[in-house]
Amino acid sequence: MPSASSAVSDSGRPVPSSLWRDADFRRLWVGQTASQFGEQASLVVLPLFAVLALNASAGQLGVLRAVGQAPILVLSLFVGAWVDRWRTRTTMVLTDVGRALVLGAAAMAGFLGWLGLPGLLALAFAAGSLSVFFDVAYQTSLVRLVERDQLVPGNSALEGSRSAAQIGGPALGGALVSLLSAPIAAASSAMLFALSFLSIRRIRQIESIPKRLEHHPRVRRRIHQGLRFVAGDTSLRTVCLASAAFQFFFAAVMTVYLLFLPRELHLSGTVVGLTLAATGPGALLGSVLAARLPSRFGYGAVLVCAAALGDGVFLGVPTLSDSSVVTVPALLAVSFVFGLGGQLVNVTVMAVRQAVTPDGMQGRAAATITFVGMGLTPLGSLLGGFLAEEWGLRPSLLVTAAGMMLSPVVMAFSPLARLGRELPASPDAPPAAAHSRPS
């Protein structure tokens, strides 16, 4: 935990010391960080368990990843409307308990040799469903927890840790599977969720939640309001399209990549874990640069260049061979550069999204962007598995990696690329959103 005097947000602004002295904010930050790392680690632990322990085929791995990602498509919009009317602390605590139990069950079944592919599919879907609830709830919780003038630095701190988890979490999961075993890795993820539960449940401030009035818009109408708001904002609309392109092809890439490393390059589990873990140092450097580069070169330029760098580096992976002495160093470099570029994009996009979203739309806007941006990931995972079986691993990896370049292209030809050194201002919240604001 950074000290009160030295903490710096990922948007480049110093975090006020009063914010870090707020015990409830620290509890939320610790809990959210642990939860995000547990979630992202489990996204690698379960597929690697299928590949290494169950010898899953490419098609089966694609189905497993798709099942775990399906709740994003199925539940996100409904969860956004639901969370706006309930206490986020309760939602986060219950989902942490649920995910700890799910990963604990996976670990126990794995130790006893009882976990087959059907059970793994059920656990992946359960964990994915609970994660949708947590992810939307934590993005809404800060609005009800801190003063208005602390929202920007508070959101920057939370989104910075989430961005780090999105890149470092998979590396952590891969390293745990490689150095220990899949069941122990699953148990470690369960412990992270337990840590999140213990931290968030200690939040003392009582949330003010919207009153349930008779004229309160129905869920369907509230979902429509969130969709209309995001679609009507140029920056958010572009973020959705670029994110959807990236997440779709990245899901396909990772399905092929998790098979390519052990089966085509014949790398051991330990080496696979080390190559994945190299994203961590890259993400750390990306986090440092994200606090400086946008204010110097402009948010648009940083977004496009970082996305092109981080996504494009995967194009070189299919050229590697298992007998070359440069293979492992090259894979480490790929992971490092991907972590650097990915963290730059994540933090910069989060800053833009936070800046243009009114407080009263937090839950629905977050759910809408998640729905659009990540809703296609199950189909991407299925595509990766299908291509790997039909075309082979190298051609499939090349095609899916090339598809990832669509994301920086979308941003480059949009007004998002022309953002300058200052973030755009937030519009006033729509009148319909007033019902969802905390009283």
Coordinates of C-alpha atoms in Angstrom, one line a residue:
M1 CA 0.0 0.0 0.0
P2 CA 1.5 3.3 -1.0
S3 CA 1.9 5.9 1.7
A4 CA -0.4 8.8 2.0
S5 CA 2.2 11.3 0.9
S6 CA 3.5 9.4 -2.2
A7 CA 0.4 7.7 -3.7
V8 CA -0.1 8.6 -7.4
S9 CA -3.2 7.6 -9.4
D10 CA -2.9 6.0 -12.8
S11 CA -4.4 9.1 -14.4
G12 CA -1.3 11.1 -13.4
R13 CA -2.8 12.9 -10.5
P14 CA -1.6 12.5 -6.9
V15 CA -4.1 10.7 -4.7
P16 CA -5.1 13.0 -1.9
S17 CA -3.7 11.8 1.4
S18 CA -7.2 12.0 3.0
L19 CA -8.3 9.4 0.6
W20 CA -5.7 6.9 1.6
R21 CA -6.2 7.7 5.2
D22 CA -9.9 6.7 4.8
A23 CA -10.0 3.2 6.3
D24 CA -13.1 2.2 4.3
F25 CA -11.4 3.2 1.0
R26 CA -8.3 1.2 1.9
R27 CA -10.5 -1.8 2.7
L28 CA -12.3 -1.5 -0.6
W29 CA -8.9 -1.1 -2.5
V30 CA -7.4 -4.1 -0.9
G31 CA -10.5 -6.3 -1.4
Q32 CA -11.0 -5.2 -5.0
T33 CA -7.3 -5.8 -5.8
A34 CA -7.3 -9.3 -4.2
S35 CA -10.5 -10.2 -5.9
Q36 CA -9.4 -9.0 -9.4
F37 CA -6.1 -11.0 -9.1
G38 CA -8.0 -14.1 -8.0
E39 CA -10.5 -13.7 -10.9
Q40 CA -7.8 -13.2 -13.6
A41 CA -5.7 -16.0 -12.2
S42 CA -8.6 -18.4 -12.3
L43 CA -9.1 -17.6 -16.0
V44 CA -5.8 -19.3 -16.7
V45 CA -5.8 -21.9 -13.9
L46 CA -8.9 -23.7 -15.1
P47 CA -7.9 -23.9 -18.8
L48 CA -4.4 -25.1 -17.9
F49 CA -5.9 -27.7 -15.6
A50 CA -7.9 -28.9 -18.6
V51 CA -4.9 -28.9 -20.9
L52 CA -2.3 -30.4 -18.5
A53 CA -4.4 -32.7 -16.3
L54 CA -7.3 -33.7 -18.5
N55 CA -5.5 -33.5 -21.9
A56 CA -8.3 -31.4 -23.4
S57 CA -8.5 -31.0 -27.1
A58 CA -8.5 -27.6 -28.8
G59 CA -12.2 -27.7 -29.2
Q60 CA -12.8 -28.7 -25.6
L61 CA -10.6 -25.9 -24.4
G62 CA -12.5 -23.4 -26.6
V63 CA -15.8 -24.6 -25.1
L64 CA -14.4 -24.3 -21.5
R65 CA -13.2 -20.8 -22.0
A66 CA -16.5 -19.9 -23.7
V67 CA -18.6 -21.3 -20.9
G68 CA -16.6 -19.3 -18.3
Q69 CA -17.1 -16.1 -20.4
A70 CA -20.8 -16.6 -21.3
P71 CA -22.1 -14.9 -18.1
I72 CA -20.7 -11.6 -19.4
L73 CA -23.0 -11.8 -22.4
V74 CA -26.0 -13.3 -20.6
L75 CA -26.0 -11.3 -17.3
S76 CA -24.1 -8.0 -17.6
L77 CA -27.0 -5.7 -18.5
F78 CA -29.4 -7.2 -15.9
V79 CA -26.7 -7.0 -13.2
G80 CA -26.0 -3.4 -14.0
A81 CA -29.7 -2.5 -13.5
W82 CA -29.9 -4.6 -10.4
V83 CA -26.8 -3.4 -8.7
D84 CA -27.9 0.3 -9.0
R85 CA -30.7 -0.6 -6.5
W86 CA -28.8 -2.7 -3.9
R87 CA -25.9 -2.3 -1.4
T88 CA -22.7 -2.9 -3.3
R89 CA -20.9 -4.1 -0.1
T90 CA -23.4 -6.9 0.3
T91 CA -23.1 -7.9 -3.3
M92 CA -19.3 -8.0 -3.3
V93 CA -19.1 -9.9 0.0
L94 CA -21.5 -12.6 -1.2
T95 CA -19.8 -13.0 -4.5
D96 CA -16.4 -13.3 -2.9
V97 CA -17.7 -16.1 -0.6
G98 CA -19.2 -17.8 -3.6
R99 CA -16.1 -17.7 -5.7
A100 CA -13.9 -18.9 -2.9
L101 CA -16.2 -21.9 -2.5
V102 CA -16.2 -22.6 -6.2
L103 CA -12.4 -22.5 -6.5
G104 CA -12.0 -24.4 -3.2
A105 CA -14.3 -27.1 -4.7
A106 CA -12.2 -27.2 -7.8
A107 CA -9.0 -27.6 -5.7
M108 CA -10.5 -30.4 -3.6
A109 CA -11.9 -32.3 -6.5
G110 CA -8.6 -32.0 -8.3
F111 CA -6.6 -33.3 -5.4
L112 CA -9.0 -36.3 -5.2
G113 CA -8.9 -36.9 -8.9
W114 CA -12.7 -36.4 -9.2
L115 CA -12.7 -33.3 -11.5
G116 CA -13.5 -34.1 -15.1
L117 CA -14.4 -31.8 -18.0
P118 CA -18.2 -31.6 -17.2
G119 CA -17.4 -30.5 -13.6
L120 CA -14.8 -28.0 -14.8
L121 CA -17.4 -26.5 -17.2
A122 CA -19.9 -26.1 -14.3
L123 CA -17.3 -24.5 -12.0
A124 CA -16.2 -22.1 -14.8
F125 CA -19.7 -21.0 -15.4
A126 CA -20.4 -20.5 -11.7
A127 CA -17.2 -18.5 -11.2
G128 CA -17.9 -16.4 -14.3
S129 CA -21.4 -15.5 -13.2
L130 CA -20.3 -14.4 -9.7
S131 CA -17.5 -12.3 -11.2
V132 CA -20.0 -10.3 -13.3
F133 CA -21.9 -9.3 -10.1
F134 CA -18.6 -8.3 -8.4
D135 CA -17.1 -6.4 -11.3
V136 CA -20.2 -4.2 -11.7
A137 CA -20.7 -3.7 -8.0
Y138 CA -17.2 -2.5 -7.2
Q139 CA -17.3 0.0 -10.1
T140 CA -20.5 1.5 -8.5
S141 CA -19.4 1.2 -4.8
L142 CA -17.0 4.2 -4.8
V143 CA -19.7 6.7 -5.7
R144 CA -21.5 5.7 -2.5
L145 CA -18.4 5.6 -0.3
V146 CA -16.3 8.8 -0.8
E147 CA -16.9 12.5 -1.3
R148 CA -17.5 13.8 -4.8
D149 CA -14.1 15.5 -5.0
Q150 CA -12.4 12.2 -4.3
L151 CA -14.2 10.2 -7.1
V152 CA -11.5 10.8 -9.8
P153 CA -8.5 9.8 -7.7
G154 CA -10.4 7.0 -6.1
N155 CA -11.6 5.6 -9.4
S156 CA -8.1 5.9 -10.8
A157 CA -6.6 3.9 -7.9
L158 CA -9.2 1.1 -8.3
E159 CA -9.1 1.0 -12.0
G160 CA -5.3 0.9 -11.9
S161 CA -5.3 -2.2 -9.7
R162 CA -7.9 -3.8 -12.0
S163 CA -5.8 -3.1 -15.0
A164 CA -2.7 -4.6 -13.3
A165 CA -4.8 -7.7 -12.4
Q166 CA -6.0 -8.1 -16.0
I167 CA -2.4 -8.5 -17.1
G168 CA -0.6 -9.8 -14.0
G169 CA -3.4 -12.2 -12.9
P170 CA -3.1 -14.6 -15.8
A171 CA 0.7 -14.6 -15.3
L172 CA 0.2 -15.4 -11.6
G173 CA -2.2 -18.3 -12.5
G174 CA 0.2 -19.7 -15.0
A175 CA 3.2 -19.5 -12.6
L176 CA 1.2 -21.2 -9.8
V177 CA 0.1 -24.1 -12.1
S178 CA 3.7 -24.5 -13.4
L179 CA 5.6 -24.2 -10.1
L180 CA 3.0 -26.0 -7.9
S181 CA 0.0 -27.8 -9.5
A182 CA -3.4 -26.9 -10.9
P183 CA -5.3 -27.9 -7.7
I184 CA -2.9 -25.8 -5.5
A185 CA -3.2 -22.9 -8.0
A186 CA -7.0 -23.1 -7.7
A187 CA -6.7 -23.2 -3.9
S188 CA -4.5 -20.1 -4.0
S189 CA -7.1 -18.3 -6.1
A190 CA -9.7 -19.2 -3.5
M191 CA -7.5 -17.7 -0.8
L192 CA -7.4 -14.4 -2.8
F193 CA -11.2 -14.3 -2.8
A194 CA -11.2 -15.0 0.9
L195 CA -8.8 -12.1 1.4
S196 CA -11.2 -9.9 -0.5
F197 CA -14.1 -11.0 1.6
L198 CA -12.3 -10.3 4.8
S199 CA -11.3 -6.8 3.7
I200 CA -14.6 -5.6 2.1
R201 CA -16.8 -7.0 5.0
R202 CA -14.9 -4.6 7.3
I203 CA -16.2 -1.5 5.5
R204 CA -18.1 0.4 8.2
Q205 CA -19.8 3.1 6.2
I206 CA -23.5 2.4 5.6
E207 CA -24.4 3.0 2.0
S208 CA -27.3 5.2 0.9
I209 CA -29.2 3.3 -1.8
P210 CA -31.9 4.6 -4.1
K211 CA -35.4 4.4 -2.7
R212 CA -37.6 1.9 -4.4
L213 CA -40.4 4.2 -5.6
E214 CA -43.4 3.1 -7.5
H215 CA -42.4 5.1 -10.5
H216 CA -38.9 3.7 -10.5
P217 CA -38.1 2.6 -14.0
R218 CA -38.4 -1.1 -14.7
V219 CA -35.2 -3.2 -15.4
R220 CA -35.7 -3.2 -19.1
R221 CA -36.1 0.5 -19.3
R222 CA -33.0 1.1 -17.1
I223 CA -31.0 -1.2 -19.3
H224 CA -32.1 0.8 -22.3
Q225 CA -31.1 4.0 -20.6
G226 CA -27.5 2.7 -20.1
L227 CA -27.3 1.4 -23.7
R228 CA -28.6 4.7 -25.1
F229 CA -26.1 6.8 -23.0
V230 CA -23.1 4.8 -24.0
A231 CA -24.2 4.6 -27.7
G232 CA -24.7 8.4 -27.7
D233 CA -21.2 9.3 -26.5
T234 CA -18.6 9.2 -29.2
S235 CA -15.7 8.3 -26.9
L236 CA -17.6 5.5 -25.1
R237 CA -19.0 4.1 -28.4
T238 CA -15.4 3.9 -29.8
V239 CA -14.1 2.3 -26.6
C240 CA -16.9 -0.3 -26.9
L241 CA -16.1 -1.1 -30.5
A242 CA -12.3 -1.2 -30.0
S243 CA -12.7 -3.3 -26.9
A244 CA -15.0 -5.7 -28.6
A245 CA -12.6 -6.3 -31.4
F246 CA -9.7 -6.8 -29.1
Q247 CA -11.4 -9.0 -26.6
F248 CA -12.9 -11.2 -29.3
F249 CA -9.6 -11.9 -31.0
F250 CA -7.6 -12.0 -27.8
A251 CA -9.9 -14.8 -26.5
A252 CA -9.2 -16.7 -29.7
V253 CA -5.5 -16.0 -29.4
M254 CA -5.3 -17.2 -25.8
T255 CA -7.2 -20.4 -26.6
V256 CA -4.6 -21.2 -29.3
Y257 CA -1.6 -19.8 -27.4
L258 CA -2.2 -22.1 -24.3
L259 CA -2.0 -25.0 -26.7
F260 CA 0.8 -23.7 -28.9
L261 CA 3.3 -23.3 -26.1
P262 CA 3.3 -26.8 -24.6
R263 CA 2.3 -28.8 -27.8
E264 CA 4.0 -26.9 -30.7
L265 CA 7.0 -25.5 -28.9
H266 CA 7.2 -28.3 -26.4
L267 CA 7.7 -26.0 -23.4
S268 CA 7.5 -27.4 -19.9
G269 CA 4.8 -26.1 -17.5
T270 CA 7.4 -24.1 -15.6
V271 CA 8.6 -22.3 -18.8
V272 CA 5.0 -21.6 -19.8
G273 CA 4.4 -20.0 -16.4
L274 CA 7.5 -17.9 -16.7
T275 CA 6.7 -16.6 -20.1
L276 CA 3.2 -15.6 -18.9
A277 CA 4.6 -14.0 -15.8
A278 CA 6.8 -11.7 -17.9
T279 CA 3.7 -9.6 -18.5
G280 CA 4.0 -8.4 -14.9
P281 CA 7.2 -6.3 -15.2
G282 CA 5.8 -4.9 -18.5
A283 CA 2.6 -3.9 -16.8
L284 CA 4.6 -2.3 -14.0
L285 CA 6.5 -0.1 -16.5
G286 CA 3.2 0.6 -18.4
S287 CA 1.6 1.8 -15.2
V288 CA 4.5 4.2 -14.6
L289 CA 4.4 5.5 -18.2
A290 CA 0.6 5.8 -18.1
A291 CA 0.9 8.5 -15.4
R292 CA 3.1 10.6 -17.7
L293 CA 2.7 9.9 -21.4
P294 CA -0.9 11.1 -21.9
S295 CA -0.3 14.5 -20.5
R296 CA 2.8 14.9 -22.7
F297 CA 1.7 13.3 -26.0
G298 CA -2.1 13.3 -25.7
Y299 CA -4.6 10.6 -24.7
G300 CA -5.4 9.7 -28.3
A301 CA -1.9 9.2 -29.5
V302 CA -1.0 7.1 -26.4
L303 CA -4.1 4.9 -26.9
V304 CA -3.4 4.1 -30.6
C305 CA 0.3 3.6 -30.3
A306 CA 0.2 1.5 -27.2
A307 CA -2.6 -0.7 -28.6
A308 CA -0.7 -1.2 -31.9
L309 CA 2.5 -2.1 -30.0
G310 CA 0.9 -4.4 -27.5
D311 CA -1.3 -6.2 -29.9
G312 CA 1.1 -6.4 -32.8
V313 CA 3.8 -8.1 -30.9
F314 CA 1.9 -11.4 -31.0
L315 CA 2.3 -11.5 -34.8
G316 CA 5.9 -12.7 -34.3
V317 CA 5.0 -15.7 -32.1
P318 CA 4.0 -18.1 -35.0
T319 CA 7.5 -17.8 -36.5
L320 CA 9.2 -19.3 -33.4
S321 CA 10.4 -22.9 -33.3
D322 CA 11.0 -25.3 -30.5
S323 CA 14.7 -25.8 -31.4
S324 CA 15.8 -22.2 -31.4
V325 CA 17.8 -20.7 -28.6
V326 CA 16.0 -17.4 -29.0
T327 CA 12.5 -18.9 -28.5
V328 CA 12.2 -18.5 -24.8
P329 CA 13.8 -15.0 -24.7
A330 CA 11.5 -14.0 -27.5
L331 CA 8.4 -15.2 -25.7
L332 CA 9.5 -13.3 -22.6
A333 CA 9.9 -10.2 -24.7
V334 CA 6.5 -10.7 -26.3
S335 CA 4.9 -11.0 -22.8
F336 CA 6.8 -7.9 -21.5
V337 CA 5.8 -5.7 -24.5
F338 CA 2.2 -7.0 -24.4
G339 CA 2.0 -6.2 -20.7
L340 CA 3.5 -2.7 -21.2
G341 CA 1.1 -1.8 -24.1
G342 CA -1.9 -3.4 -22.5
Q343 CA -1.4 -1.5 -19.2
L344 CA -1.0 1.8 -21.1
V345 CA -4.3 1.1 -23.0
N346 CA -6.2 -0.1 -19.9
V347 CA -5.3 2.8 -17.7
T348 CA -5.8 5.5 -20.4
V349 CA -9.2 4.0 -21.5
M350 CA -10.3 3.9 -17.9
A351 CA -9.4 7.5 -17.4
V352 CA -11.4 8.5 -20.5
R353 CA -14.3 6.4 -19.5
Q354 CA -14.4 7.8 -15.9
A355 CA -14.1 11.4 -17.2
V356 CA -17.1 11.2 -19.6
T357 CA -19.5 9.1 -17.4
P358 CA -21.9 10.9 -15.0
D359 CA -22.0 9.6 -11.5
G360 CA -25.7 8.6 -11.8
M361 CA -24.9 6.2 -14.7
Q362 CA -21.9 4.4 -13.1
G363 CA -23.5 0.9 -12.7
R364 CA -25.3 0.8 -16.0
A365 CA -22.5 2.4 -18.0
A366 CA -19.9 0.0 -16.6
A367 CA -22.2 -3.0 -17.3
T368 CA -23.0 -1.8 -20.8
I369 CA -19.3 -1.3 -21.7
T370 CA -18.6 -4.7 -20.2
F371 CA -21.4 -6.3 -22.2
V372 CA -20.4 -4.8 -25.5
G373 CA -16.6 -5.0 -25.0
M374 CA -16.4 -8.5 -23.6
G375 CA -19.7 -10.1 -24.7
L376 CA -18.1 -11.6 -27.8
T377 CA -15.3 -13.4 -25.8
P378 CA -17.1 -16.7 -25.6
L379 CA -17.4 -16.7 -29.4
G380 CA -13.8 -15.8 -29.7
S381 CA -12.7 -18.7 -27.6
L382 CA -14.9 -21.0 -29.7
L383 CA -13.3 -19.6 -32.8
G384 CA -9.8 -20.2 -31.5
G385 CA -10.6 -23.8 -30.6
F386 CA -12.2 -24.4 -34.0
L387 CA -9.4 -22.8 -36.0
A388 CA -6.8 -24.8 -34.0
E389 CA -8.4 -28.1 -34.9
E390 CA -9.1 -27.2 -38.5
W391 CA -6.0 -25.2 -39.5
G392 CA -3.4 -26.2 -37.0
L393 CA -1.8 -24.1 -34.3
R394 CA 0.6 -21.9 -36.2
P395 CA -1.8 -20.6 -38.9
S396 CA -4.5 -20.1 -36.3
L397 CA -2.3 -18.1 -34.1
L398 CA -1.2 -15.9 -37.0
V399 CA -4.8 -15.2 -38.1
T400 CA -6.1 -14.5 -34.7
A401 CA -3.1 -12.3 -33.7
A402 CA -3.7 -10.3 -36.9
G403 CA -7.3 -9.9 -35.9
M404 CA -6.2 -8.2 -32.7
M405 CA -4.9 -5.3 -34.8
L406 CA -8.4 -4.3 -35.7
S407 CA -8.7 -2.6 -32.2
P408 CA -6.0 0.0 -32.8
V409 CA -7.3 0.6 -36.3
V410 CA -10.8 1.3 -35.0
M411 CA -9.3 3.8 -32.5
A412 CA -7.0 5.4 -35.1
F413 CA -9.9 6.3 -37.4
S414 CA -12.2 7.7 -34.6
P415 CA -12.4 10.9 -32.7
L416 CA -10.8 9.1 -29.8
A417 CA -7.4 9.3 -31.6
R418 CA -7.7 13.1 -31.6
L419 CA -8.0 13.4 -27.8
G420 CA -5.4 15.9 -26.5
R421 CA -3.5 16.3 -23.3
E422 CA -6.7 16.9 -21.3
L423 CA -9.6 14.6 -20.6
P424 CA -13.0 15.5 -22.0
A425 CA -15.6 16.9 -19.6
S426 CA -18.4 14.8 -18.3
P427 CA -21.9 15.7 -19.5
D428 CA -24.8 16.1 -17.0
A429 CA -26.4 12.9 -16.0
P430 CA -29.7 12.2 -17.9
P431 CA -32.8 13.1 -16.0
A432 CA -33.9 9.4 -16.0
A433 CA -30.7 8.4 -14.3
A434 CA -31.5 10.5 -11.2
H435 CA -33.6 7.7 -9.8
S436 CA -30.6 5.5 -9.6
R437 CA -28.4 7.9 -7.7
P438 CA -27.7 7.3 -4.0
S439 CA -29.9 9.5 -1.8

